[in-house]
CSV table of C-alpha atoms in Angstrom, one decimal:
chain,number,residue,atom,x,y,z
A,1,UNK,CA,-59.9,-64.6,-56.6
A,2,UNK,CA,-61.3,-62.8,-53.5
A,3,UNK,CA,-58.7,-64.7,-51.1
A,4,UNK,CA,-55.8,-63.5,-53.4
A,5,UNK,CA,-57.4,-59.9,-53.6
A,6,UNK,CA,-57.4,-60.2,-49.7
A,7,UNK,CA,-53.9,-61.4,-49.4
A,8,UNK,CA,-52.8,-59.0,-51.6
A,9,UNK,CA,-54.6,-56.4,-49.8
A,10,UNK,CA,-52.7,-57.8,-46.5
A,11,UNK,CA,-49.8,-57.7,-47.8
A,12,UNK,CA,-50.2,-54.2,-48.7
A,13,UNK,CA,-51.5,-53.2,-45.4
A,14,UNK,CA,-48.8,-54.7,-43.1
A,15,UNK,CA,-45.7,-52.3,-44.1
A,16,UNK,CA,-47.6,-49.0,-43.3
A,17,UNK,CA,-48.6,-50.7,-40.2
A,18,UNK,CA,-44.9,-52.1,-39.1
A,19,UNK,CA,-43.5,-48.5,-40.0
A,20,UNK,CA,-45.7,-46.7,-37.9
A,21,UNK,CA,-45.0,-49.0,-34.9
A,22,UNK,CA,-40.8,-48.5,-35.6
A,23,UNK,CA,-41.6,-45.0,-36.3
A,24,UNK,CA,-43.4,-44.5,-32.4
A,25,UNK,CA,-40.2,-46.5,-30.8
A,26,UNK,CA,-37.5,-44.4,-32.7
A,27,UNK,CA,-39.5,-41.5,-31.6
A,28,UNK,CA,-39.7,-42.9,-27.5
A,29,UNK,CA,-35.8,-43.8,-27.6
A,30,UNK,CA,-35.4,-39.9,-28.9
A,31,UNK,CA,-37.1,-38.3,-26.0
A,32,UNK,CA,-35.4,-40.6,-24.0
A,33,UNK,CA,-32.0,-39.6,-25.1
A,34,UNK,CA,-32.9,-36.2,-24.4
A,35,UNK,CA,-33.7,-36.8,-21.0
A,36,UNK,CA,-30.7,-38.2,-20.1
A,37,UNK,CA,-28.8,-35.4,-22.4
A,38,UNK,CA,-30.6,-33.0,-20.2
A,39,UNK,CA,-30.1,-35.0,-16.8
A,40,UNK,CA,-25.8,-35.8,-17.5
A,41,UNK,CA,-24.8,-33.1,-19.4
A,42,UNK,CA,-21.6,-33.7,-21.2
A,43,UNK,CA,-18.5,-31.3,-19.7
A,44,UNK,CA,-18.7,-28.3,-22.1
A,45,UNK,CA,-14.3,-26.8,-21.6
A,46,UNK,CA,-15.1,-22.5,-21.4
A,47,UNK,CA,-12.5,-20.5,-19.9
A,48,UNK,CA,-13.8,-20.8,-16.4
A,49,UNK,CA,-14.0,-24.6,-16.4
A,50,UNK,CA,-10.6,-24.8,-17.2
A,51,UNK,CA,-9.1,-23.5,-14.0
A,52,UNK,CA,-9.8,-26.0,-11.3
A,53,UNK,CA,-9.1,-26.0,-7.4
A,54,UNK,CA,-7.6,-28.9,-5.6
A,55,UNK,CA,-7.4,-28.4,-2.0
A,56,UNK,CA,-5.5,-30.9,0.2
A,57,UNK,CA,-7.9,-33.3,1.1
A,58,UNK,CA,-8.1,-34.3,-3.1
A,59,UNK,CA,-4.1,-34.6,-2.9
A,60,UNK,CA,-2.7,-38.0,-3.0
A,61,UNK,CA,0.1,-37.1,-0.8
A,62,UNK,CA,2.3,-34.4,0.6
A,63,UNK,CA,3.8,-32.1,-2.6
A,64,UNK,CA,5.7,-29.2,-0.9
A,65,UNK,CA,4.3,-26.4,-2.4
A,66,UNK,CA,4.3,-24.6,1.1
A,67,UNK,CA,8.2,-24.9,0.6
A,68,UNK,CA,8.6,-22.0,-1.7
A,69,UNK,CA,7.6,-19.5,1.7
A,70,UNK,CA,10.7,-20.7,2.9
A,71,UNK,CA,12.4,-20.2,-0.3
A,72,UNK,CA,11.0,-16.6,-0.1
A,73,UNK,CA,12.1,-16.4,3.4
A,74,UNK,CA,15.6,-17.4,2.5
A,75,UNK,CA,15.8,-14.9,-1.0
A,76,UNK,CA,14.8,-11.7,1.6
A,77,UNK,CA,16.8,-12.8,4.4
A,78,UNK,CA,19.8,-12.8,2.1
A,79,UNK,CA,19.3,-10.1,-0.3
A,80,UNK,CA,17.5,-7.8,2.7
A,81,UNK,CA,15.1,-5.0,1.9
A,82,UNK,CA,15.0,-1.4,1.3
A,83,UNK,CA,12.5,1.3,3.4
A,84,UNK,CA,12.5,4.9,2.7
A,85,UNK,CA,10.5,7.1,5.6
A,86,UNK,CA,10.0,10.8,5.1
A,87,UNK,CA,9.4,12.7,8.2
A,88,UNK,CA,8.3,16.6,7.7
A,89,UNK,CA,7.4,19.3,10.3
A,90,UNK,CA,8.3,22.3,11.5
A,91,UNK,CA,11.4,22.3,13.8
A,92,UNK,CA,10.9,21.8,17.6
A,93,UNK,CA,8.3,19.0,17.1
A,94,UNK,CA,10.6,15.9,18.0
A,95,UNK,CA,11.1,14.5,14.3
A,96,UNK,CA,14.3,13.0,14.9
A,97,UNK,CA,13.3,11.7,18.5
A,98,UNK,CA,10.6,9.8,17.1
A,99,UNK,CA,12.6,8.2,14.6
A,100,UNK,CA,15.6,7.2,16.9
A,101,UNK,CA,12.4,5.8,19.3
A,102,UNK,CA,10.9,4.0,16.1
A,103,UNK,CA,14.3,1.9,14.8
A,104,UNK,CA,15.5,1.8,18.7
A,105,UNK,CA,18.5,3.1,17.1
A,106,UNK,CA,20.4,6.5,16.6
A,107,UNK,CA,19.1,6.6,12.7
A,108,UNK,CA,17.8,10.7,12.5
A,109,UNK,CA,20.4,13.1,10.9
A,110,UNK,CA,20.5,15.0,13.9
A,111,UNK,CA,21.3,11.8,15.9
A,112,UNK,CA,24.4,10.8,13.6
A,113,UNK,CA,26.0,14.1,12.5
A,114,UNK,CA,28.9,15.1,15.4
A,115,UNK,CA,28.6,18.1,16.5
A,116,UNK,CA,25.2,19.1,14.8
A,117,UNK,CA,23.8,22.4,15.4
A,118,UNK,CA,20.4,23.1,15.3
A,119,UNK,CA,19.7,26.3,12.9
A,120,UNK,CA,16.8,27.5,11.2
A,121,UNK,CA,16.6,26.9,7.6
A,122,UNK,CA,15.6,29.9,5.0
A,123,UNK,CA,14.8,27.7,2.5
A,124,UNK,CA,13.6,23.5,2.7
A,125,UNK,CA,16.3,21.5,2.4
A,126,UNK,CA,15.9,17.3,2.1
A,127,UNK,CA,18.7,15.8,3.6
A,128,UNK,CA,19.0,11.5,3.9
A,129,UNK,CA,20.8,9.4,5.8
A,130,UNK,CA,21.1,5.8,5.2
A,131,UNK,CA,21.4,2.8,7.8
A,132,UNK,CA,21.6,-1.4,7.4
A,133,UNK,CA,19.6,-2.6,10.4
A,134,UNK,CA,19.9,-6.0,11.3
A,135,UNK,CA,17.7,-8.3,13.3
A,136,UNK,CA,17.5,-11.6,13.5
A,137,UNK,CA,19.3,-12.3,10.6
A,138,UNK,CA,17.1,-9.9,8.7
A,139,UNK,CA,18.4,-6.9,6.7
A,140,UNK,CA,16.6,-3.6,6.1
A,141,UNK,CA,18.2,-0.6,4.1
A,142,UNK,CA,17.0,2.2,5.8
A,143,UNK,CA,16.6,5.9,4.8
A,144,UNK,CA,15.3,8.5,6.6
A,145,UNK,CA,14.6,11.8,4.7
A,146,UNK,CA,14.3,14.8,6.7
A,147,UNK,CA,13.3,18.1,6.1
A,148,UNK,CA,14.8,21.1,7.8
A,149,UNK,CA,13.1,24.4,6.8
A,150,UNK,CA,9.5,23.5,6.3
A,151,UNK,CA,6.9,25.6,8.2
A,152,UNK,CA,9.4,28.2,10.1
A,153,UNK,CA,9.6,30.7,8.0
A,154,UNK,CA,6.9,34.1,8.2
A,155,UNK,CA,5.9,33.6,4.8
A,156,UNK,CA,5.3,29.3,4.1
A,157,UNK,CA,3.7,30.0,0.8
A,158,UNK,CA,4.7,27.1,-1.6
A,159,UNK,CA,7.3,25.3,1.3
A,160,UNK,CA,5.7,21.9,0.2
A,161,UNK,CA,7.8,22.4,-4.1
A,162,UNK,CA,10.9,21.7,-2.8
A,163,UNK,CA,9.1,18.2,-1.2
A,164,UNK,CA,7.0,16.8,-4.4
A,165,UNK,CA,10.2,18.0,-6.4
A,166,UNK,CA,12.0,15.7,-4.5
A,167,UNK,CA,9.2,12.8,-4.6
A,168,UNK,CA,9.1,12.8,-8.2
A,169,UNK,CA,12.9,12.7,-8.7
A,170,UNK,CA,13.1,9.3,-7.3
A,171,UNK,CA,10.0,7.7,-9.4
A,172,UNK,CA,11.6,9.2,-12.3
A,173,UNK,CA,15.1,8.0,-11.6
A,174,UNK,CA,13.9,4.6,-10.7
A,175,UNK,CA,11.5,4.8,-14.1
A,176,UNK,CA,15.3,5.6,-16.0
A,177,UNK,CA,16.7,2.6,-14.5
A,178,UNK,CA,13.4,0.6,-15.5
A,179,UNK,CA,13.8,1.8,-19.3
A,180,UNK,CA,17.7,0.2,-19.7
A,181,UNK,CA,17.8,-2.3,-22.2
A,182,UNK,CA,20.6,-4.1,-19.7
A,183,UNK,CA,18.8,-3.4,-16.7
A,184,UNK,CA,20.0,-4.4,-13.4
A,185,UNK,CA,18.9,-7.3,-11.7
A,186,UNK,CA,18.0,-5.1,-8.7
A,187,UNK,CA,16.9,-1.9,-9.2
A,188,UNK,CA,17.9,0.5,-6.6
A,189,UNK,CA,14.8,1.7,-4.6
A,190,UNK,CA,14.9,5.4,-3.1
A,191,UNK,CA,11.3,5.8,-3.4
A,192,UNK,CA,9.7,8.0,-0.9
A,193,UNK,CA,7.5,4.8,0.8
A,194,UNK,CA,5.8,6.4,3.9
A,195,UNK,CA,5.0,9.9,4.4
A,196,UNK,CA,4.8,10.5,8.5
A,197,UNK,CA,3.6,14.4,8.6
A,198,UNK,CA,4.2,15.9,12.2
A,199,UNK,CA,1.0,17.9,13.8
A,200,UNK,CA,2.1,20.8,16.5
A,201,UNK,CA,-0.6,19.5,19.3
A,202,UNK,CA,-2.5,22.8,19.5
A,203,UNK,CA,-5.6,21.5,20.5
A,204,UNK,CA,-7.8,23.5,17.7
A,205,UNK,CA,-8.0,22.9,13.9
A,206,UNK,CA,-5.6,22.0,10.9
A,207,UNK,CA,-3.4,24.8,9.7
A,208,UNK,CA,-3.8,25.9,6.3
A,209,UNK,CA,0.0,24.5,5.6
A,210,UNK,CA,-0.9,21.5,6.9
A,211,UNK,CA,-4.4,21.3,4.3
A,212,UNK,CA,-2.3,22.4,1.5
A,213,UNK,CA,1.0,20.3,2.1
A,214,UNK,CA,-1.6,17.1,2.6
A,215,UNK,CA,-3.9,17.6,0.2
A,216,UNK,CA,-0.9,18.1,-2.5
A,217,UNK,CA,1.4,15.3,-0.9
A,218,UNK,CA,-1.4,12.7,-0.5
A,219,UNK,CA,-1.8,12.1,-4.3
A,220,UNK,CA,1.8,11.3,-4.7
A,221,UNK,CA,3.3,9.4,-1.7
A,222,UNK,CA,1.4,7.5,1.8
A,223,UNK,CA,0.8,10.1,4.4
A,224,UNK,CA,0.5,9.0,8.1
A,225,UNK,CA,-0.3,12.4,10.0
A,226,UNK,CA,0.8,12.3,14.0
A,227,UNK,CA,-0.1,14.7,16.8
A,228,UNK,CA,3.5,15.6,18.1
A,229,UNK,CA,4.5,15.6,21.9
A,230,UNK,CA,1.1,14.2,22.4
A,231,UNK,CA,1.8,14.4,26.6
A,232,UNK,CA,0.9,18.3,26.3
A,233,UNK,CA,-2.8,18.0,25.6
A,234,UNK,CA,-5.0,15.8,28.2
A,235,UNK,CA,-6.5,12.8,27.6
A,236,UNK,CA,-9.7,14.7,26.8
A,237,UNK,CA,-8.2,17.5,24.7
A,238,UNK,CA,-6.5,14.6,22.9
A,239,UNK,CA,-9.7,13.2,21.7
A,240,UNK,CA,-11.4,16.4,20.6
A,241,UNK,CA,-8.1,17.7,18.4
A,242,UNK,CA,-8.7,14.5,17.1
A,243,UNK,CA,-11.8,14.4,16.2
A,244,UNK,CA,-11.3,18.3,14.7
A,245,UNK,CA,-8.8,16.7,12.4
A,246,UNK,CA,-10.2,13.6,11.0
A,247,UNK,CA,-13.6,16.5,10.3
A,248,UNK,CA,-10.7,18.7,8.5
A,249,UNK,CA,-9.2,15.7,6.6
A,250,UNK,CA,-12.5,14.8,5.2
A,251,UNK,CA,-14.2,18.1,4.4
A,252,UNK,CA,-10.7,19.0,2.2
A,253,UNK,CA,-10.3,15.4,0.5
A,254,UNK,CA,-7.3,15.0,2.0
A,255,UNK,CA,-6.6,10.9,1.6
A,256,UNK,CA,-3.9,9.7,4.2
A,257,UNK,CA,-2.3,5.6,4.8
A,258,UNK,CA,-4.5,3.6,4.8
A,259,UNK,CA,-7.2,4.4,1.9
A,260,UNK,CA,-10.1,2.7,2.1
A,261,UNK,CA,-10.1,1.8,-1.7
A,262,UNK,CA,-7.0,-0.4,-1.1
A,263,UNK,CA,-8.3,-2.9,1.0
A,264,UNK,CA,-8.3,-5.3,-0.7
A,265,UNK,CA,-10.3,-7.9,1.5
A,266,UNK,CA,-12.7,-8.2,4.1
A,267,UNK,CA,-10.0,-8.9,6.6
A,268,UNK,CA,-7.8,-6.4,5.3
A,269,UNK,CA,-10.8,-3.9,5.8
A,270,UNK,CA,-11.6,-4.8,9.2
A,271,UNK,CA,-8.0,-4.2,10.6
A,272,UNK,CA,-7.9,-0.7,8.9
A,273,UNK,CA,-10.6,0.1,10.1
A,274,UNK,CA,-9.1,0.4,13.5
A,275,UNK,CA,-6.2,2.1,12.0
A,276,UNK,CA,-8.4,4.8,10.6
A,277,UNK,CA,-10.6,5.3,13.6
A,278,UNK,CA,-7.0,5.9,15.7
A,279,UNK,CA,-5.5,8.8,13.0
A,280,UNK,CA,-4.0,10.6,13.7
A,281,UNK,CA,-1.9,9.1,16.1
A,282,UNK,CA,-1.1,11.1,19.5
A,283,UNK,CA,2.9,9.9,19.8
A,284,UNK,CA,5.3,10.6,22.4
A,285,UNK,CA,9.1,9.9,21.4
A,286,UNK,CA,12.2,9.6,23.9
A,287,UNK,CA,15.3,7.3,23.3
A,288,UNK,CA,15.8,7.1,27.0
A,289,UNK,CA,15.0,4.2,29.5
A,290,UNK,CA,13.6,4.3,33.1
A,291,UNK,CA,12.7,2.1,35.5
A,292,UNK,CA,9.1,1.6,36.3
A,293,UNK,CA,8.4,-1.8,38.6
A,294,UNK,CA,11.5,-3.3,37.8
A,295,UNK,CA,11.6,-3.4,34.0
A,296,UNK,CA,13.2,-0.6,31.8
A,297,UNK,CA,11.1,0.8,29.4
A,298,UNK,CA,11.4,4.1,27.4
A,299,UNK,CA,10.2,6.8,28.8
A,300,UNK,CA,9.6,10.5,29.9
A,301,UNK,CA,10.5,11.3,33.0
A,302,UNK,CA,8.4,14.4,34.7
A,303,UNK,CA,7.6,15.5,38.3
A,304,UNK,CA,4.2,13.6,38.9
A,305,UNK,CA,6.0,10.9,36.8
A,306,UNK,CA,6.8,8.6,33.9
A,307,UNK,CA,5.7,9.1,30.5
A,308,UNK,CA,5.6,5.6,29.0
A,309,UNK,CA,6.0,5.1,25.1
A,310,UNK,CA,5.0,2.1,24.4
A,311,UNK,CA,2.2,2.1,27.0
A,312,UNK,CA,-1.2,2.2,25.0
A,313,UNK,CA,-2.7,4.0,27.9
A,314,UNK,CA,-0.2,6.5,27.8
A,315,UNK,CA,-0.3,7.4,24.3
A,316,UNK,CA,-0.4,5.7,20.3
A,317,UNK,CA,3.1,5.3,19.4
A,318,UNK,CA,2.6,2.0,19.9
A,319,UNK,CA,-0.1,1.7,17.2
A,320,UNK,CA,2.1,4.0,14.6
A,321,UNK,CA,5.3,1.8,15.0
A,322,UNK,CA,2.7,-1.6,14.2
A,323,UNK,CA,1.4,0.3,11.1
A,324,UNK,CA,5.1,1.9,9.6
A,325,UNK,CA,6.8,-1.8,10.9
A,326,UNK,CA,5.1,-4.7,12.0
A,327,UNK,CA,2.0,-4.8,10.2
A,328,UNK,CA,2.0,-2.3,7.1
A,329,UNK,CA,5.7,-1.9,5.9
A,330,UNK,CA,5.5,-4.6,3.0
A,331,UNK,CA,1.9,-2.9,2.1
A,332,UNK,CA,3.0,0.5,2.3
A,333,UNK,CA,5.7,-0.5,-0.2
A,334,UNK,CA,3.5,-2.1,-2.3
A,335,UNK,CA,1.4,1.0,-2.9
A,336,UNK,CA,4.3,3.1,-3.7
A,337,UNK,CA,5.2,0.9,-6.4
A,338,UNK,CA,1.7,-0.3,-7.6
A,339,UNK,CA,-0.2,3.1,-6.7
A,340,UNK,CA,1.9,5.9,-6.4
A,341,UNK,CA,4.4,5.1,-9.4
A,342,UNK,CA,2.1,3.2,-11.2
A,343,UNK,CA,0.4,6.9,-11.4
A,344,UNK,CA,3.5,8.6,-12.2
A,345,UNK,CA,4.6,6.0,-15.1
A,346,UNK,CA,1.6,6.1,-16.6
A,347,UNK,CA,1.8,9.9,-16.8
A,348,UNK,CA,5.1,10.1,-17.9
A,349,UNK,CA,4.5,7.7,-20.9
A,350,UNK,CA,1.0,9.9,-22.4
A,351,UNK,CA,3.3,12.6,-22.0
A,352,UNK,CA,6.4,11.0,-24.3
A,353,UNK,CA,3.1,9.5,-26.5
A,354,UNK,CA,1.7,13.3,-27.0
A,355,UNK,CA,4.6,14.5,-27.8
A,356,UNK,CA,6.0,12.2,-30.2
A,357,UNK,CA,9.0,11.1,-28.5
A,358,UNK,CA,9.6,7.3,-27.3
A,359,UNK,CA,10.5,7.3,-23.9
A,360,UNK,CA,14.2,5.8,-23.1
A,361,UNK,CA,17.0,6.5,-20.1
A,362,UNK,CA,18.5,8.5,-23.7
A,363,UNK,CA,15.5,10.9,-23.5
A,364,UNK,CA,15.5,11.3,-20.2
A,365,UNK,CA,19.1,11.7,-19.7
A,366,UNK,CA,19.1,14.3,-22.7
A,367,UNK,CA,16.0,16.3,-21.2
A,368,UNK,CA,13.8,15.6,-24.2
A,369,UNK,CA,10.9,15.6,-22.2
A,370,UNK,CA,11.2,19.0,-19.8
A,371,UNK,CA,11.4,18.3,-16.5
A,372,UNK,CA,9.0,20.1,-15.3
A,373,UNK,CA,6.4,17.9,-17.3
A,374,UNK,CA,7.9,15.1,-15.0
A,375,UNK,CA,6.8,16.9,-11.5
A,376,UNK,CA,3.5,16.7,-10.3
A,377,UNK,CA,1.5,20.4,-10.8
A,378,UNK,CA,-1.2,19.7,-8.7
């Protein structure tokens, strides 16, 4: 009776015991399942993990994708480009020079008008002429705007209108074209890209034109300012008007090409840097060649000798034709259309949105929206 009592007493005891046992293994293969959760992770697919980068080396062989630069290459080369330079001054200061010496070409107004006379302006007048210039197999539209008038008269006050009248018209005629339901498949650019503002070489401080005109122009369109005819200061004058007018530019706000908020990379920074530590840029222009140790270059001829242009230790027209052509043109494009405009669109559409009225080339042909609300009162 005792040994059943026992056995029945065994048998009761075994289960609790066998459970406890599988009960401490499930628990060890649980931790251990969380280790390894813990040490491989399973890929979790957010919106950053879903944009890889494969660099050549992970290819498995050559795909082309560095094709579509020649593709690009070919598109431009064919279609050609379009550049639009402003150049304002008062008259005397070699605008047109400059710009025959930039394009290596007759291009200024004064250049390609027959018989042009030179008269005095009572009012600012803008004037364009347009040119294809071709170079290696490149084509460039270009269009120099020129402004006779500005800064001769006694009284200057508000000479600059006429100018950011004229700036505006062409974002709001390329904004019209941008509004067509059909629109082209090119829209014709006459946007105002560059800016160059011409600086009488005095030797002292900005003018007050020249602080209004900038300040008012620099929020609307890329201003490169340049000390004209450069060759009459010395090298040592040079450097102090210089310094004068960076100090000028900087205690009025006035923001010229390039701003230092565009940069838009490290490298980008470090190469307009230069730029900025070189403006304004002391030019010299002349279309005519000399010969200096066998080689023509262009030049200004004087009694103790030759003025070179392009000579870097002569004076900076060199670093101003890199920046408007070799270097900057594609950029200084760019922020006319994704600065300047940008700006300008935005404004013209809060304006249509305050006052009820969709915006559409109807409108704006109509004069819905005033025109005046269009220009810039700064």
């Amino acid at each position: 009776m005792r040994e059943d009592t026992a056995q029945e007493q065994g048998l009761d005891l075994e289960p609790p015991v066998r459970m406890e046992e599988e009960k401490e293994v499930m628990e060890e293969m649980e931790v251990e399942e969380r280790v390894v959760e813990i040490e491989h992770p399973l890929p979790c697919l957010s919106e950053s993990d879903t944009q890889g980068i494969i660099k050549g080396r992970d290819l498995f062989g050559y795909v082309g994708i560095e094709a579509v630069l020649d593709q690009m290459r070919r598109k431009t080369m064919k279609a050609g480009f379009e550049f639009n330079i402003m150049v304002v001054g008062q008259s005397g200061l070699g605008k047109s020079t400059l710009v025959n010496t930039l394009f290596k070409s007759k291009v200024s107004r004064k250049s390609c008008t027959p018989n042009y006379e030179e008269k005095i302006s009572k009012t600012v007048h803008l004037q364009s002429v347009s040119h294809i210039i071709e170079e290696k197999g490149v084509k460039m539209k270009l269009t120099v705007i020129d402004t006779p008038g500005f800064g001769d008269q006694i009284n200057n006050e508000n000479c600059w209108e006429p100018i950011v009248q004229y700036v505006n018209e062409q974002y709001e005629k390329y904004l019209k074209e941008e509004l067509n339901v059909n629109r082209k498949k090119r829209i014709p650019d006459s946007r105002v890209h560059c800016c160059v503002y011409f600086l009488p070489a005095t030797g002292h401080w900005l003018r007050p034109i020249d602080v209004e005109f900038m300040r008012r122009l620099g929020k609307i369109v890329s201003i490169v300012p340049v000390i004209a005819k450069a060759d009459t200061l010395t090298l040592e004058e040079r450097l102090e008007f210089k310094q004068r007018i960076r100090q000028d530019l900087q205690a009025n706000g006035i923001r010229v090409y390039p701003q230092k908020e565009y940069d838009e990379d490290a490298e980008d920074r470090i190469l307009n840097d230069k730029i900025r530590e070189n403006i304004p840029f002391a030019v010299v222009g002349t279309d005519k060649e000399h010969q200096v140790n066998g080689n023509k270059v262009l030049g200004r001829k004087t009694k103790w000798g030759i003025i070179e242009v392009e000579n870097v230790a002569h004076c900076e027209f060199a670093h101003l034709r890199d920046l408007l052509i070799r270097s900057h043109l594609q950029d200084l494009k760019d922020v006319t259309h994704n600065i300047h405009y940008e700006t300008y669109r935005v404004k013209r559409l809060n304006e249509s949105n305050a006052n009820g009225v969709v915006l559409s080339p109807l409108t704006l042909e109509n004069g819905t929206l005033e025109k005046s609300d269009a220009e810039s009162h700064l």
